[in-house]
mmCIF file of C-alpha atoms in Angstrom:
data_model
loop_
_atom_site.group_PDB
_atom_site.id
_atom_site.type_symbol
_atom_site.label_atom_id
_atom_site.label_comp_id
_atom_site.label_asym_id
_atom_site.label_seq_id
_atom_site.Cartn_x
_atom_site.Cartn_y
_atom_site.Cartn_z
ATOM 1 C CA MET C 7 16.948 -7.760 5.796
ATOM 2 C CA LYS C 8 15.093 -4.846 7.403
ATOM 3 C CA ASN C 9 11.627 -6.373 6.892
ATOM 4 C CA LEU C 10 10.823 -3.490 4.538
ATOM 5 C CA ILE C 11 10.017 -3.201 0.841
ATOM 6 C CA THR C 12 13.410 -1.522 0.465
ATOM 7 C CA ASP C 13 15.079 -4.875 1.056
ATOM 8 C CA ILE C 14 14.752 -5.010 -2.737
ATOM 9 C CA SER C 15 17.890 -3.332 -4.062
ATOM 10 C CA GLY C 16 17.113 -0.190 -6.044
ATOM 11 C CA VAL C 17 13.872 0.649 -4.224
ATOM 12 C CA ARG C 18 13.457 3.698 -1.974
ATOM 13 C CA VAL C 19 10.454 5.076 -0.078
ATOM 14 C CA GLY C 20 9.730 8.600 1.093
ATOM 15 C CA HIS C 21 6.910 10.189 3.097
ATOM 16 C CA ALA C 22 5.551 13.706 3.435
ATOM 17 C CA ASP C 23 2.496 14.617 5.489
ATOM 18 C CA ASP C 24 0.751 17.463 7.284
ATOM 19 C CA ALA C 25 -0.436 16.949 10.874
ATOM 20 C CA ALA C 26 -3.121 19.658 10.657
ATOM 21 C CA LEU C 27 -4.352 18.252 7.351
ATOM 22 C CA ALA C 28 -4.234 14.703 8.764
ATOM 23 C CA SER C 29 -3.200 13.411 5.376
ATOM 24 C CA GLY C 30 -0.082 12.793 3.347
ATOM 25 C CA VAL C 31 1.738 11.085 0.495
ATOM 26 C CA THR C 32 4.147 8.171 0.143
ATOM 27 C CA ALA C 33 6.415 7.829 -2.898
ATOM 28 C CA VAL C 34 7.974 4.529 -3.977
ATOM 29 C CA ILE C 35 10.972 5.327 -6.190
ATOM 30 C CA PHE C 36 12.747 2.839 -8.452
ATOM 31 C CA ASP C 37 16.390 3.719 -9.111
ATOM 32 C CA SER C 38 16.010 2.057 -12.522
ATOM 33 C CA PRO C 39 12.736 1.534 -14.429
ATOM 34 C CA ALA C 40 10.791 -1.513 -13.230
ATOM 35 C CA VAL C 41 8.377 -3.784 -15.084
ATOM 36 C CA ALA C 42 4.980 -3.351 -13.438
ATOM 37 C CA SER C 43 1.282 -4.164 -13.541
ATOM 38 C CA ILE C 44 -1.814 -3.730 -11.356
ATOM 39 C CA ASP C 45 -4.739 -5.687 -9.925
ATOM 40 C CA VAL C 46 -7.854 -3.842 -8.721
ATOM 41 C CA ARG C 47 -10.475 -5.652 -6.622
ATOM 42 C CA GLY C 48 -12.218 -2.925 -4.617
ATOM 43 C CA GLY C 49 -15.529 -1.469 -5.771
ATOM 44 C CA GLY C 50 -14.467 2.170 -5.346
ATOM 45 C CA PRO C 51 -10.892 2.570 -6.604
ATOM 46 C CA GLY C 52 -9.103 5.822 -7.347
ATOM 47 C CA THR C 53 -6.118 5.306 -9.639
ATOM 48 C CA ARG C 54 -3.952 7.045 -12.216
ATOM 49 C CA GLU C 55 -2.264 5.334 -15.194
ATOM 50 C CA ASP C 56 -3.907 1.977 -14.491
ATOM 51 C CA GLY C 57 -4.590 1.594 -18.237
ATOM 52 C CA LEU C 58 -0.870 1.894 -18.956
ATOM 53 C CA LEU C 59 -0.200 -0.992 -16.556
ATOM 54 C CA LYS C 60 -2.389 -3.478 -18.422
ATOM 55 C CA PRO C 61 -0.300 -6.269 -19.996
ATOM 56 C CA GLU C 62 -1.490 -5.380 -23.486
ATOM 57 C CA SER C 63 -0.433 -1.729 -23.179
ATOM 58 C CA THR C 64 2.794 -0.592 -24.831
ATOM 59 C CA VAL C 65 4.864 0.955 -22.037
ATOM 60 C CA GLN C 66 6.532 -1.824 -20.051
ATOM 61 C CA GLU C 67 8.288 -0.033 -17.189
ATOM 62 C CA ILE C 68 7.592 2.618 -14.568
ATOM 63 C CA ASP C 69 9.794 5.009 -12.622
ATOM 64 C CA ALA C 70 7.822 5.378 -9.367
ATOM 65 C CA ILE C 71 4.451 4.899 -7.657
ATOM 66 C CA ALA C 72 2.603 7.629 -5.746
ATOM 67 C CA LEU C 73 0.230 6.706 -2.899
ATOM 68 C CA SER C 74 -1.845 9.469 -1.369
ATOM 69 C CA GLY C 75 -4.694 10.467 0.879
ATOM 70 C CA GLY C 76 -7.222 13.012 -0.324
ATOM 71 C CA SER C 77 -9.523 10.747 -2.333
ATOM 72 C CA ALA C 78 -9.670 11.775 -6.026
ATOM 73 C CA LEU C 79 -8.106 15.127 -5.097
ATOM 74 C CA GLY C 80 -4.965 13.246 -4.106
ATOM 75 C CA LEU C 81 -4.365 11.956 -7.635
ATOM 76 C CA ASP C 82 -2.377 15.167 -8.153
ATOM 77 C CA ALA C 83 0.367 13.467 -6.097
ATOM 78 C CA ALA C 84 1.772 11.598 -9.085
ATOM 79 C CA GLY C 85 2.535 14.972 -10.715
ATOM 80 C CA GLY C 86 4.746 15.933 -7.784
ATOM 81 C CA VAL C 87 6.740 12.714 -8.102
ATOM 82 C CA GLN C 88 6.984 13.298 -11.858
ATOM 83 C CA ALA C 89 8.400 16.764 -11.221
ATOM 84 C CA TRP C 90 11.149 15.319 -9.013
ATOM 85 C CA LEU C 91 11.962 12.588 -11.549
ATOM 86 C CA ALA C 92 12.123 15.134 -14.368
ATOM 87 C CA GLU C 93 14.730 17.071 -12.383
ATOM 88 C CA GLN C 94 16.748 13.839 -12.239
ATOM 89 C CA ASP C 95 16.411 13.432 -16.028
ATOM 90 C CA ARG C 96 14.372 10.262 -15.421
ATOM 91 C CA GLY C 97 11.560 8.988 -17.607
ATOM 92 C CA LEU C 98 10.451 7.441 -20.875
ATOM 93 C CA ARG C 99 12.402 9.004 -23.749
ATOM 94 C CA ILE C 100 10.647 9.790 -27.024
ATOM 95 C CA ARG C 101 13.241 11.635 -29.118
ATOM 96 C CA GLU C 102 13.996 14.796 -27.120
ATOM 97 C CA ALA C 103 10.977 14.401 -24.805
ATOM 98 C CA ILE C 104 11.283 12.807 -21.345
ATOM 99 C CA ILE C 105 8.111 11.556 -19.626
ATOM 100 C CA PRO C 106 8.405 10.158 -16.065
ATOM 101 C CA ILE C 107 5.981 7.232 -15.720
ATOM 102 C CA VAL C 108 4.285 7.386 -12.309
ATOM 103 C CA PRO C 109 1.090 5.428 -11.613
ATOM 104 C CA GLY C 110 -0.780 6.464 -8.490
ATOM 105 C CA ALA C 111 -3.612 5.491 -6.181
ATOM 106 C CA ILE C 112 -5.487 7.252 -3.401
ATOM 107 C CA CYS C 113 -7.457 6.505 -0.249
ATOM 108 C CA PHE C 114 -10.348 8.473 1.239
ATOM 109 C CA ASP C 115 -9.336 10.326 4.427
ATOM 110 C CA LEU C 116 -11.383 13.511 4.064
ATOM 111 C CA LEU C 117 -13.563 12.922 7.147
ATOM 112 C CA ASN C 118 -10.920 12.077 9.760
ATOM 113 C CA GLY C 119 -10.969 15.399 11.601
ATOM 114 C CA GLY C 120 -8.137 17.175 9.816
ATOM 115 C CA ASN C 121 -8.426 20.616 8.244
ATOM 116 C CA LYS C 122 -9.123 20.040 4.557
ATOM 117 C CA ALA C 123 -9.832 23.716 3.759
ATOM 118 C CA TRP C 124 -6.722 24.020 1.604
ATOM 119 C CA GLY C 125 -7.995 26.662 -0.804
ATOM 120 C CA ARG C 126 -7.943 26.481 -4.596
ATOM 121 C CA PHE C 127 -5.472 23.632 -5.084
ATOM 122 C CA PRO C 128 -5.030 20.482 -2.970
ATOM 123 C CA PRO C 129 -1.569 20.173 -1.379
ATOM 124 C CA TYR C 130 -0.843 16.657 -2.591
ATOM 125 C CA ARG C 131 1.388 17.561 -5.524
ATOM 126 C CA ASP C 132 3.727 19.533 -3.269
ATOM 127 C CA LEU C 133 3.625 16.841 -0.595
ATOM 128 C CA ALA C 134 4.501 14.231 -3.205
ATOM 129 C CA TYR C 135 7.501 16.228 -4.405
ATOM 130 C CA ALA C 136 8.715 16.414 -0.799
ATOM 131 C CA ALA C 137 8.115 12.659 -0.376
ATOM 132 C CA ALA C 138 10.205 11.904 -3.468
ATOM 133 C CA CYS C 139 12.998 14.148 -2.179
ATOM 134 C CA ALA C 140 12.932 12.240 1.121
ATOM 135 C CA ALA C 141 13.033 8.766 -0.424
ATOM 136 C CA SER C 142 15.445 6.427 1.331
ATOM 137 C CA THR C 143 15.992 2.766 2.101
ATOM 138 C CA ASP C 144 14.913 3.504 5.693
ATOM 139 C CA PHE C 145 11.427 4.856 6.325
ATOM 140 C CA ALA C 146 8.866 5.035 9.113
ATOM 141 C CA LEU C 147 5.779 2.856 9.571
ATOM 142 C CA GLY C 148 2.386 3.618 11.106
ATOM 143 C CA SER C 149 0.684 7.015 10.929
ATOM 144 C CA VAL C 150 2.981 8.552 8.338
ATOM 145 C CA GLY C 151 2.805 9.568 4.701
ATOM 146 C CA ALA C 152 -0.241 8.245 2.897
ATOM 147 C CA GLY C 153 -1.104 6.333 6.079
ATOM 148 C CA LEU C 154 -1.314 9.391 8.346
ATOM 149 C CA GLY C 155 -5.077 9.797 7.961
ATOM 150 C CA ALA C 156 -5.948 6.131 7.386
ATOM 151 C CA THR C 157 -8.526 4.315 9.524
ATOM 152 C CA THR C 158 -10.215 0.907 9.709
ATOM 153 C CA ALA C 159 -13.582 -0.134 11.118
ATOM 154 C CA ASN C 160 -12.404 -0.213 14.729
ATOM 155 C CA PHE C 161 -8.771 0.953 15.007
ATOM 156 C CA LYS C 162 -6.554 3.615 13.496
ATOM 157 C CA GLY C 163 -5.098 2.471 10.177
ATOM 158 C CA GLY C 164 -1.634 3.214 8.905
ATOM 159 C CA LEU C 165 1.232 2.291 6.649
ATOM 160 C CA GLY C 166 3.042 -1.026 6.996
ATOM 161 C CA SER C 167 5.762 -2.929 5.211
ATOM 162 C CA ALA C 168 7.307 -6.401 5.269
ATOM 163 C CA SER C 169 9.661 -8.573 3.221
ATOM 164 C CA ALA C 170 10.545 -12.232 2.719
ATOM 165 C CA GLN C 171 12.459 -14.588 0.451
ATOM 166 C CA THR C 172 11.448 -17.662 -1.508
ATOM 167 C CA GLY C 173 13.248 -20.954 -1.062
ATOM 168 C CA GLY C 174 15.336 -20.076 -4.103
ATOM 169 C CA GLY C 175 16.473 -16.746 -2.686
ATOM 170 C CA VAL C 176 14.191 -14.390 -4.627
ATOM 171 C CA THR C 177 13.232 -11.428 -2.447
ATOM 172 C CA VAL C 178 9.766 -9.869 -2.290
ATOM 173 C CA GLY C 179 8.673 -6.824 -0.311
ATOM 174 C CA ALA C 180 5.290 -5.228 0.294
ATOM 175 C CA LEU C 181 4.116 -1.796 1.388
ATOM 176 C CA ALA C 182 0.485 -1.268 2.425
ATOM 177 C CA VAL C 183 -1.631 1.795 3.211
ATOM 178 C CA VAL C 184 -4.450 0.388 5.346
ATOM 179 C CA ASN C 185 -7.656 2.431 5.168
ATOM 180 C CA ALA C 186 -10.088 -0.489 5.012
ATOM 181 C CA VAL C 187 -13.871 -0.558 5.380
ATOM 182 C CA GLY C 188 -13.418 -3.746 7.401
ATOM 183 C CA SER C 189 -11.285 -4.733 10.376
ATOM 184 C CA VAL C 190 -7.686 -5.944 10.530
ATOM 185 C CA THR C 191 -8.222 -7.420 14.005
ATOM 186 C CA ILE C 192 -10.388 -10.342 15.058
ATOM 187 C CA GLY C 193 -13.365 -8.724 16.759
ATOM 188 C CA ASP C 194 -12.227 -5.892 18.996
ATOM 189 C CA GLY C 195 -9.484 -7.955 20.567
ATOM 190 C CA PRO C 196 -5.717 -7.888 20.175
ATOM 191 C CA TRP C 197 -5.486 -10.664 17.567
ATOM 192 C CA PHE C 198 -4.751 -9.934 13.923
ATOM 193 C CA TRP C 199 -6.339 -11.917 11.085
ATOM 194 C CA ALA C 200 -2.823 -12.143 9.623
ATOM 195 C CA ALA C 201 -1.482 -13.932 12.732
ATOM 196 C CA PRO C 202 -0.650 -17.263 11.005
ATOM 197 C CA PHE C 203 1.845 -15.461 8.774
ATOM 198 C CA GLU C 204 3.555 -13.329 11.431
ATOM 199 C CA LEU C 205 7.350 -13.482 11.692
ATOM 200 C CA ASN C 206 9.433 -12.567 14.736
ATOM 201 C CA ASN C 207 6.531 -10.985 16.658
ATOM 202 C CA GLU C 208 6.446 -8.154 14.104
ATOM 203 C CA PHE C 209 2.915 -7.149 15.101
ATOM 204 C CA GLY C 210 2.755 -8.168 18.731
ATOM 205 C CA GLY C 211 2.966 -11.950 18.641
ATOM 206 C CA ARG C 212 -0.591 -12.392 19.987
ATOM 207 C CA GLY C 213 -1.441 -15.345 17.749
ATOM 208 C CA LEU C 214 -5.080 -16.357 17.282
ATOM 209 C CA PRO C 215 -7.848 -16.618 19.914
ATOM 210 C CA ALA C 216 -8.432 -20.041 21.433
ATOM 211 C CA SER C 217 -11.849 -20.141 19.747
ATOM 212 C CA PHE C 218 -13.983 -17.898 17.560
ATOM 213 C CA THR C 219 -17.253 -16.475 18.835
ATOM 214 C CA PRO C 220 -20.133 -15.202 16.670
ATOM 215 C CA ASP C 221 -19.276 -11.663 17.762
ATOM 216 C CA MET C 222 -15.743 -12.035 16.426
ATOM 217 C CA LEU C 223 -17.120 -13.040 13.027
ATOM 218 C CA ARG C 224 -19.759 -10.359 12.650
ATOM 219 C CA ALA C 225 -19.109 -7.594 10.146
ATOM 220 C CA ARG C 226 -17.452 -4.475 11.515
ATOM 221 C CA LEU C 227 -17.851 -1.865 8.796
ATOM 222 C CA LYS C 228 -16.549 1.670 8.835
ATOM 223 C CA GLY C 229 -19.546 3.977 8.594
ATOM 224 C CA GLY C 230 -22.034 1.104 8.674
ATOM 225 C CA PRO C 231 -24.878 1.263 6.148
ATOM 226 C CA GLU C 232 -24.169 4.946 5.532
ATOM 227 C CA ALA C 233 -20.697 4.328 4.080
ATOM 228 C CA THR C 234 -20.174 6.003 0.709
ATOM 229 C CA PRO C 235 -18.619 4.341 -2.361
ATOM 230 C CA SER C 236 -15.265 6.048 -1.797
ATOM 231 C CA GLU C 237 -14.634 6.072 1.932
ATOM 232 C CA ASN C 238 -12.184 3.197 2.107
ATOM 233 C CA THR C 239 -9.199 1.652 0.392
ATOM 234 C CA THR C 240 -6.169 -0.512 1.013
ATOM 235 C CA LEU C 241 -3.271 0.333 -1.272
ATOM 236 C CA VAL C 242 -0.453 -2.190 -1.723
ATOM 237 C CA VAL C 243 2.830 -2.131 -3.614
ATOM 238 C CA VAL C 244 4.637 -5.456 -4.058
ATOM 239 C CA VAL C 245 8.186 -5.428 -5.439
ATOM 240 C CA THR C 246 10.453 -8.355 -6.244
ATOM 241 C CA ASP C 247 13.969 -8.707 -7.604
ATOM 242 C CA ALA C 248 12.779 -11.484 -9.953
ATOM 243 C CA VAL C 249 12.893 -11.194 -13.728
ATOM 244 C CA LEU C 250 9.239 -10.874 -14.812
ATOM 245 C CA THR C 251 7.384 -9.933 -17.956
ATOM 246 C CA LYS C 252 4.511 -7.497 -17.677
ATOM 247 C CA SER C 253 2.004 -10.382 -17.904
ATOM 248 C CA GLN C 254 3.828 -12.195 -15.104
ATOM 249 C CA ALA C 255 3.780 -9.007 -13.007
ATOM 250 C CA LYS C 256 0.007 -8.915 -13.521
ATOM 251 C CA ARG C 257 -0.286 -12.500 -12.283
ATOM 252 C CA LEU C 258 1.917 -11.680 -9.281
ATOM 253 C CA ALA C 259 -0.374 -8.767 -8.408
ATOM 254 C CA MET C 260 -3.414 -11.038 -8.665
ATOM 255 C CA ILE C 261 -1.927 -13.705 -6.393
ATOM 256 C CA ALA C 262 -0.587 -11.122 -3.949
ATOM 257 C CA GLN C 263 -4.070 -9.587 -3.659
ATOM 258 C CA THR C 264 -5.129 -12.706 -1.732
ATOM 259 C CA GLY C 265 -2.964 -11.412 1.108
ATOM 260 C CA MET C 266 -5.611 -8.766 1.724
ATOM 261 C CA ALA C 267 -8.204 -11.492 2.287
ATOM 262 C CA ARG C 268 -5.916 -13.026 4.924
ATOM 263 C CA ALA C 269 -5.553 -9.740 6.804
ATOM 264 C CA ILE C 270 -8.814 -7.754 6.407
ATOM 265 C CA TYR C 271 -12.357 -8.863 7.248
ATOM 266 C CA PRO C 272 -14.352 -8.261 5.072
ATOM 267 C CA VAL C 273 -12.370 -7.153 2.026
ATOM 268 C CA HIS C 274 -12.929 -6.069 -1.601
ATOM 269 C CA ALA C 275 -16.253 -4.506 -0.642
ATOM 270 C CA PRO C 276 -18.270 -2.076 -2.782
ATOM 271 C CA THR C 277 -16.939 0.706 -0.553
ATOM 272 C CA ASP C 278 -13.288 -0.396 -0.777
ATOM 273 C CA GLY C 279 -10.812 0.726 -3.428
ATOM 274 C CA ASP C 280 -8.367 -2.136 -2.985
ATOM 275 C CA VAL C 281 -5.398 -2.008 -5.376
ATOM 276 C CA VAL C 282 -2.184 -4.029 -5.658
ATOM 277 C CA TYR C 283 0.746 -2.894 -7.772
ATOM 278 C CA ALA C 284 3.400 -5.489 -8.601
ATOM 279 C CA ALA C 285 6.813 -4.419 -9.854
ATOM 280 C CA ALA C 286 9.954 -6.369 -10.736
ATOM 281 C CA THR C 287 13.506 -5.028 -10.805
ATOM 282 C CA GLY C 288 14.694 -7.926 -12.988
ATOM 283 C CA LYS C 289 17.748 -9.276 -11.167
ATOM 284 C CA LYS C 290 16.988 -12.985 -10.601
ATOM 285 C CA PRO C 291 15.433 -15.373 -13.156
ATOM 286 C CA ILE C 292 12.661 -17.680 -11.979
ATOM 287 C CA ASP C 293 10.737 -20.614 -13.412
ATOM 288 C CA PRO C 294 7.686 -19.134 -15.174
ATOM 289 C CA LEU C 295 5.305 -21.669 -13.614
ATOM 290 C CA SER C 296 6.468 -23.114 -10.292
ATOM 291 C CA GLY C 297 8.749 -20.171 -9.527
ATOM 292 C CA LEU C 298 6.055 -17.581 -10.164
ATOM 293 C CA THR C 299 3.557 -19.583 -8.124
ATOM 294 C CA GLU C 300 5.882 -19.767 -5.132
ATOM 295 C CA LEU C 301 6.709 -16.071 -5.496
ATOM 296 C CA GLY C 302 3.009 -15.236 -5.480
ATOM 297 C CA MET C 303 2.429 -17.347 -2.377
ATOM 298 C CA VAL C 304 5.229 -15.598 -0.486
ATOM 299 C CA ALA C 305 4.067 -12.206 -1.761
ATOM 300 C CA ALA C 306 0.514 -12.800 -0.495
ATOM 301 C CA ASN C 307 1.821 -13.744 2.947
ATOM 302 C CA THR C 308 4.045 -10.662 2.935
ATOM 303 C CA VAL C 309 1.098 -8.414 2.006
ATOM 304 C CA SER C 310 -0.914 -9.744 4.953
ATOM 305 C CA ARG C 311 1.999 -9.042 7.302
ATOM 306 C CA ALA C 312 2.471 -5.518 5.947
ATOM 307 C CA ILE C 313 -1.217 -4.777 6.535
ATOM 308 C CA ALA C 314 -1.103 -5.970 10.139
ATOM 309 C CA ARG C 315 2.112 -4.007 10.776
ATOM 310 C CA GLY C 316 0.442 -0.850 9.494
ATOM 311 C CA VAL C 317 -2.297 -1.065 12.133
ATOM 312 C CA HIS C 318 0.050 -2.340 14.834
ATOM 313 C CA ARG C 319 2.401 0.648 14.390
ATOM 314 C CA ALA C 320 -0.270 3.343 13.954
ATOM 315 C CA THR C 321 -0.936 6.155 16.425
ATOM 316 C CA ALA C 322 -4.294 7.853 16.969
ATOM 317 C CA LEU C 323 -5.101 11.205 15.402
ATOM 318 C CA PRO C 324 -5.340 14.064 17.953
ATOM 319 C CA PHE C 325 -8.947 15.005 17.182
ATOM 320 C CA PRO C 326 -12.178 14.581 19.188
ATOM 321 C CA GLY C 327 -13.808 11.243 18.445
ATOM 322 C CA ALA C 328 -10.756 9.848 16.660
ATOM 323 C CA LEU C 329 -10.396 6.081 16.529
ATOM 324 C CA PRO C 330 -7.996 4.580 19.078
ATOM 325 C CA ALA C 331 -4.770 2.997 17.941
ATOM 326 C CA TRP C 332 -4.226 -0.722 18.542
ATOM 327 C CA SER C 333 -1.348 0.208 20.860
ATOM 328 C CA ASP C 334 -3.658 2.426 22.945
ATOM 329 C CA ARG C 335 -5.534 -0.680 24.086
ATOM 330 C CA PHE C 336 -3.027 -3.459 23.849
ATOM 331 C CA GLY C 337 0.396 -1.813 24.109
#
């Protein structure tokens, strides 16, 4: 296991980004269509095809997921992934028509110092096509792809991933783009809220502080009272090799969303756009009650680890006044 979402067979991830733009796209590609659903908890989400992912909607499977910076302007990214899939003859077939099914979600990174004067059309569709072309089982973490321009309340945000297995051998992986209104660390110290779930010192092995002070528990909010309804978002993709129905994928997304609450403080705010996608590649059957519950528990822990890894691996943007990276202060 690589401790990546691509530990699920048939899943690949690609990034494309622009250093001057300080933004980018990450594409999650499924080699075969995957059953999927979505859970949205943030007050300011930006999504595409979320209606299709509802359990009562007709289409059951998706071909890819596009995650992007650029706020609502980044929703064009899904079109770039669709273009790549169409070239591979991938998609939902309706007689002679082929329609690649690509949900997408965005985070707000328009005020991070990068040059957003891109002209008539945002660059996210082209970036997404490049991300799909680059998709592989190995991919970078930190300030890359959709996580390049991400920030949190006190440290540079980024893209993280983690994986785990249930006691019965079902694998679950998570990928997170961490652009939260809140903080992923306890106070301004080196400790991560996700510390109880850390494996193999994957985000520094600092554990928890010996005690909690009032300052550690006060709200650290990006932008303070002036934050706008669309400044912040954490985007998560959870994938498992379990056999799930679309309704079960919805429940998995709901349980996995609790991993955000274990890693970000505060979370699901009016100025967050927090979204969790859950997808299943359908290789291993599980018990629909106890098995799904255990899978959700492991998925939530894995989400919290992916979030902490995203901040732990991030590097600061090279602009005046940019937030420091966790590694700038704590190595």
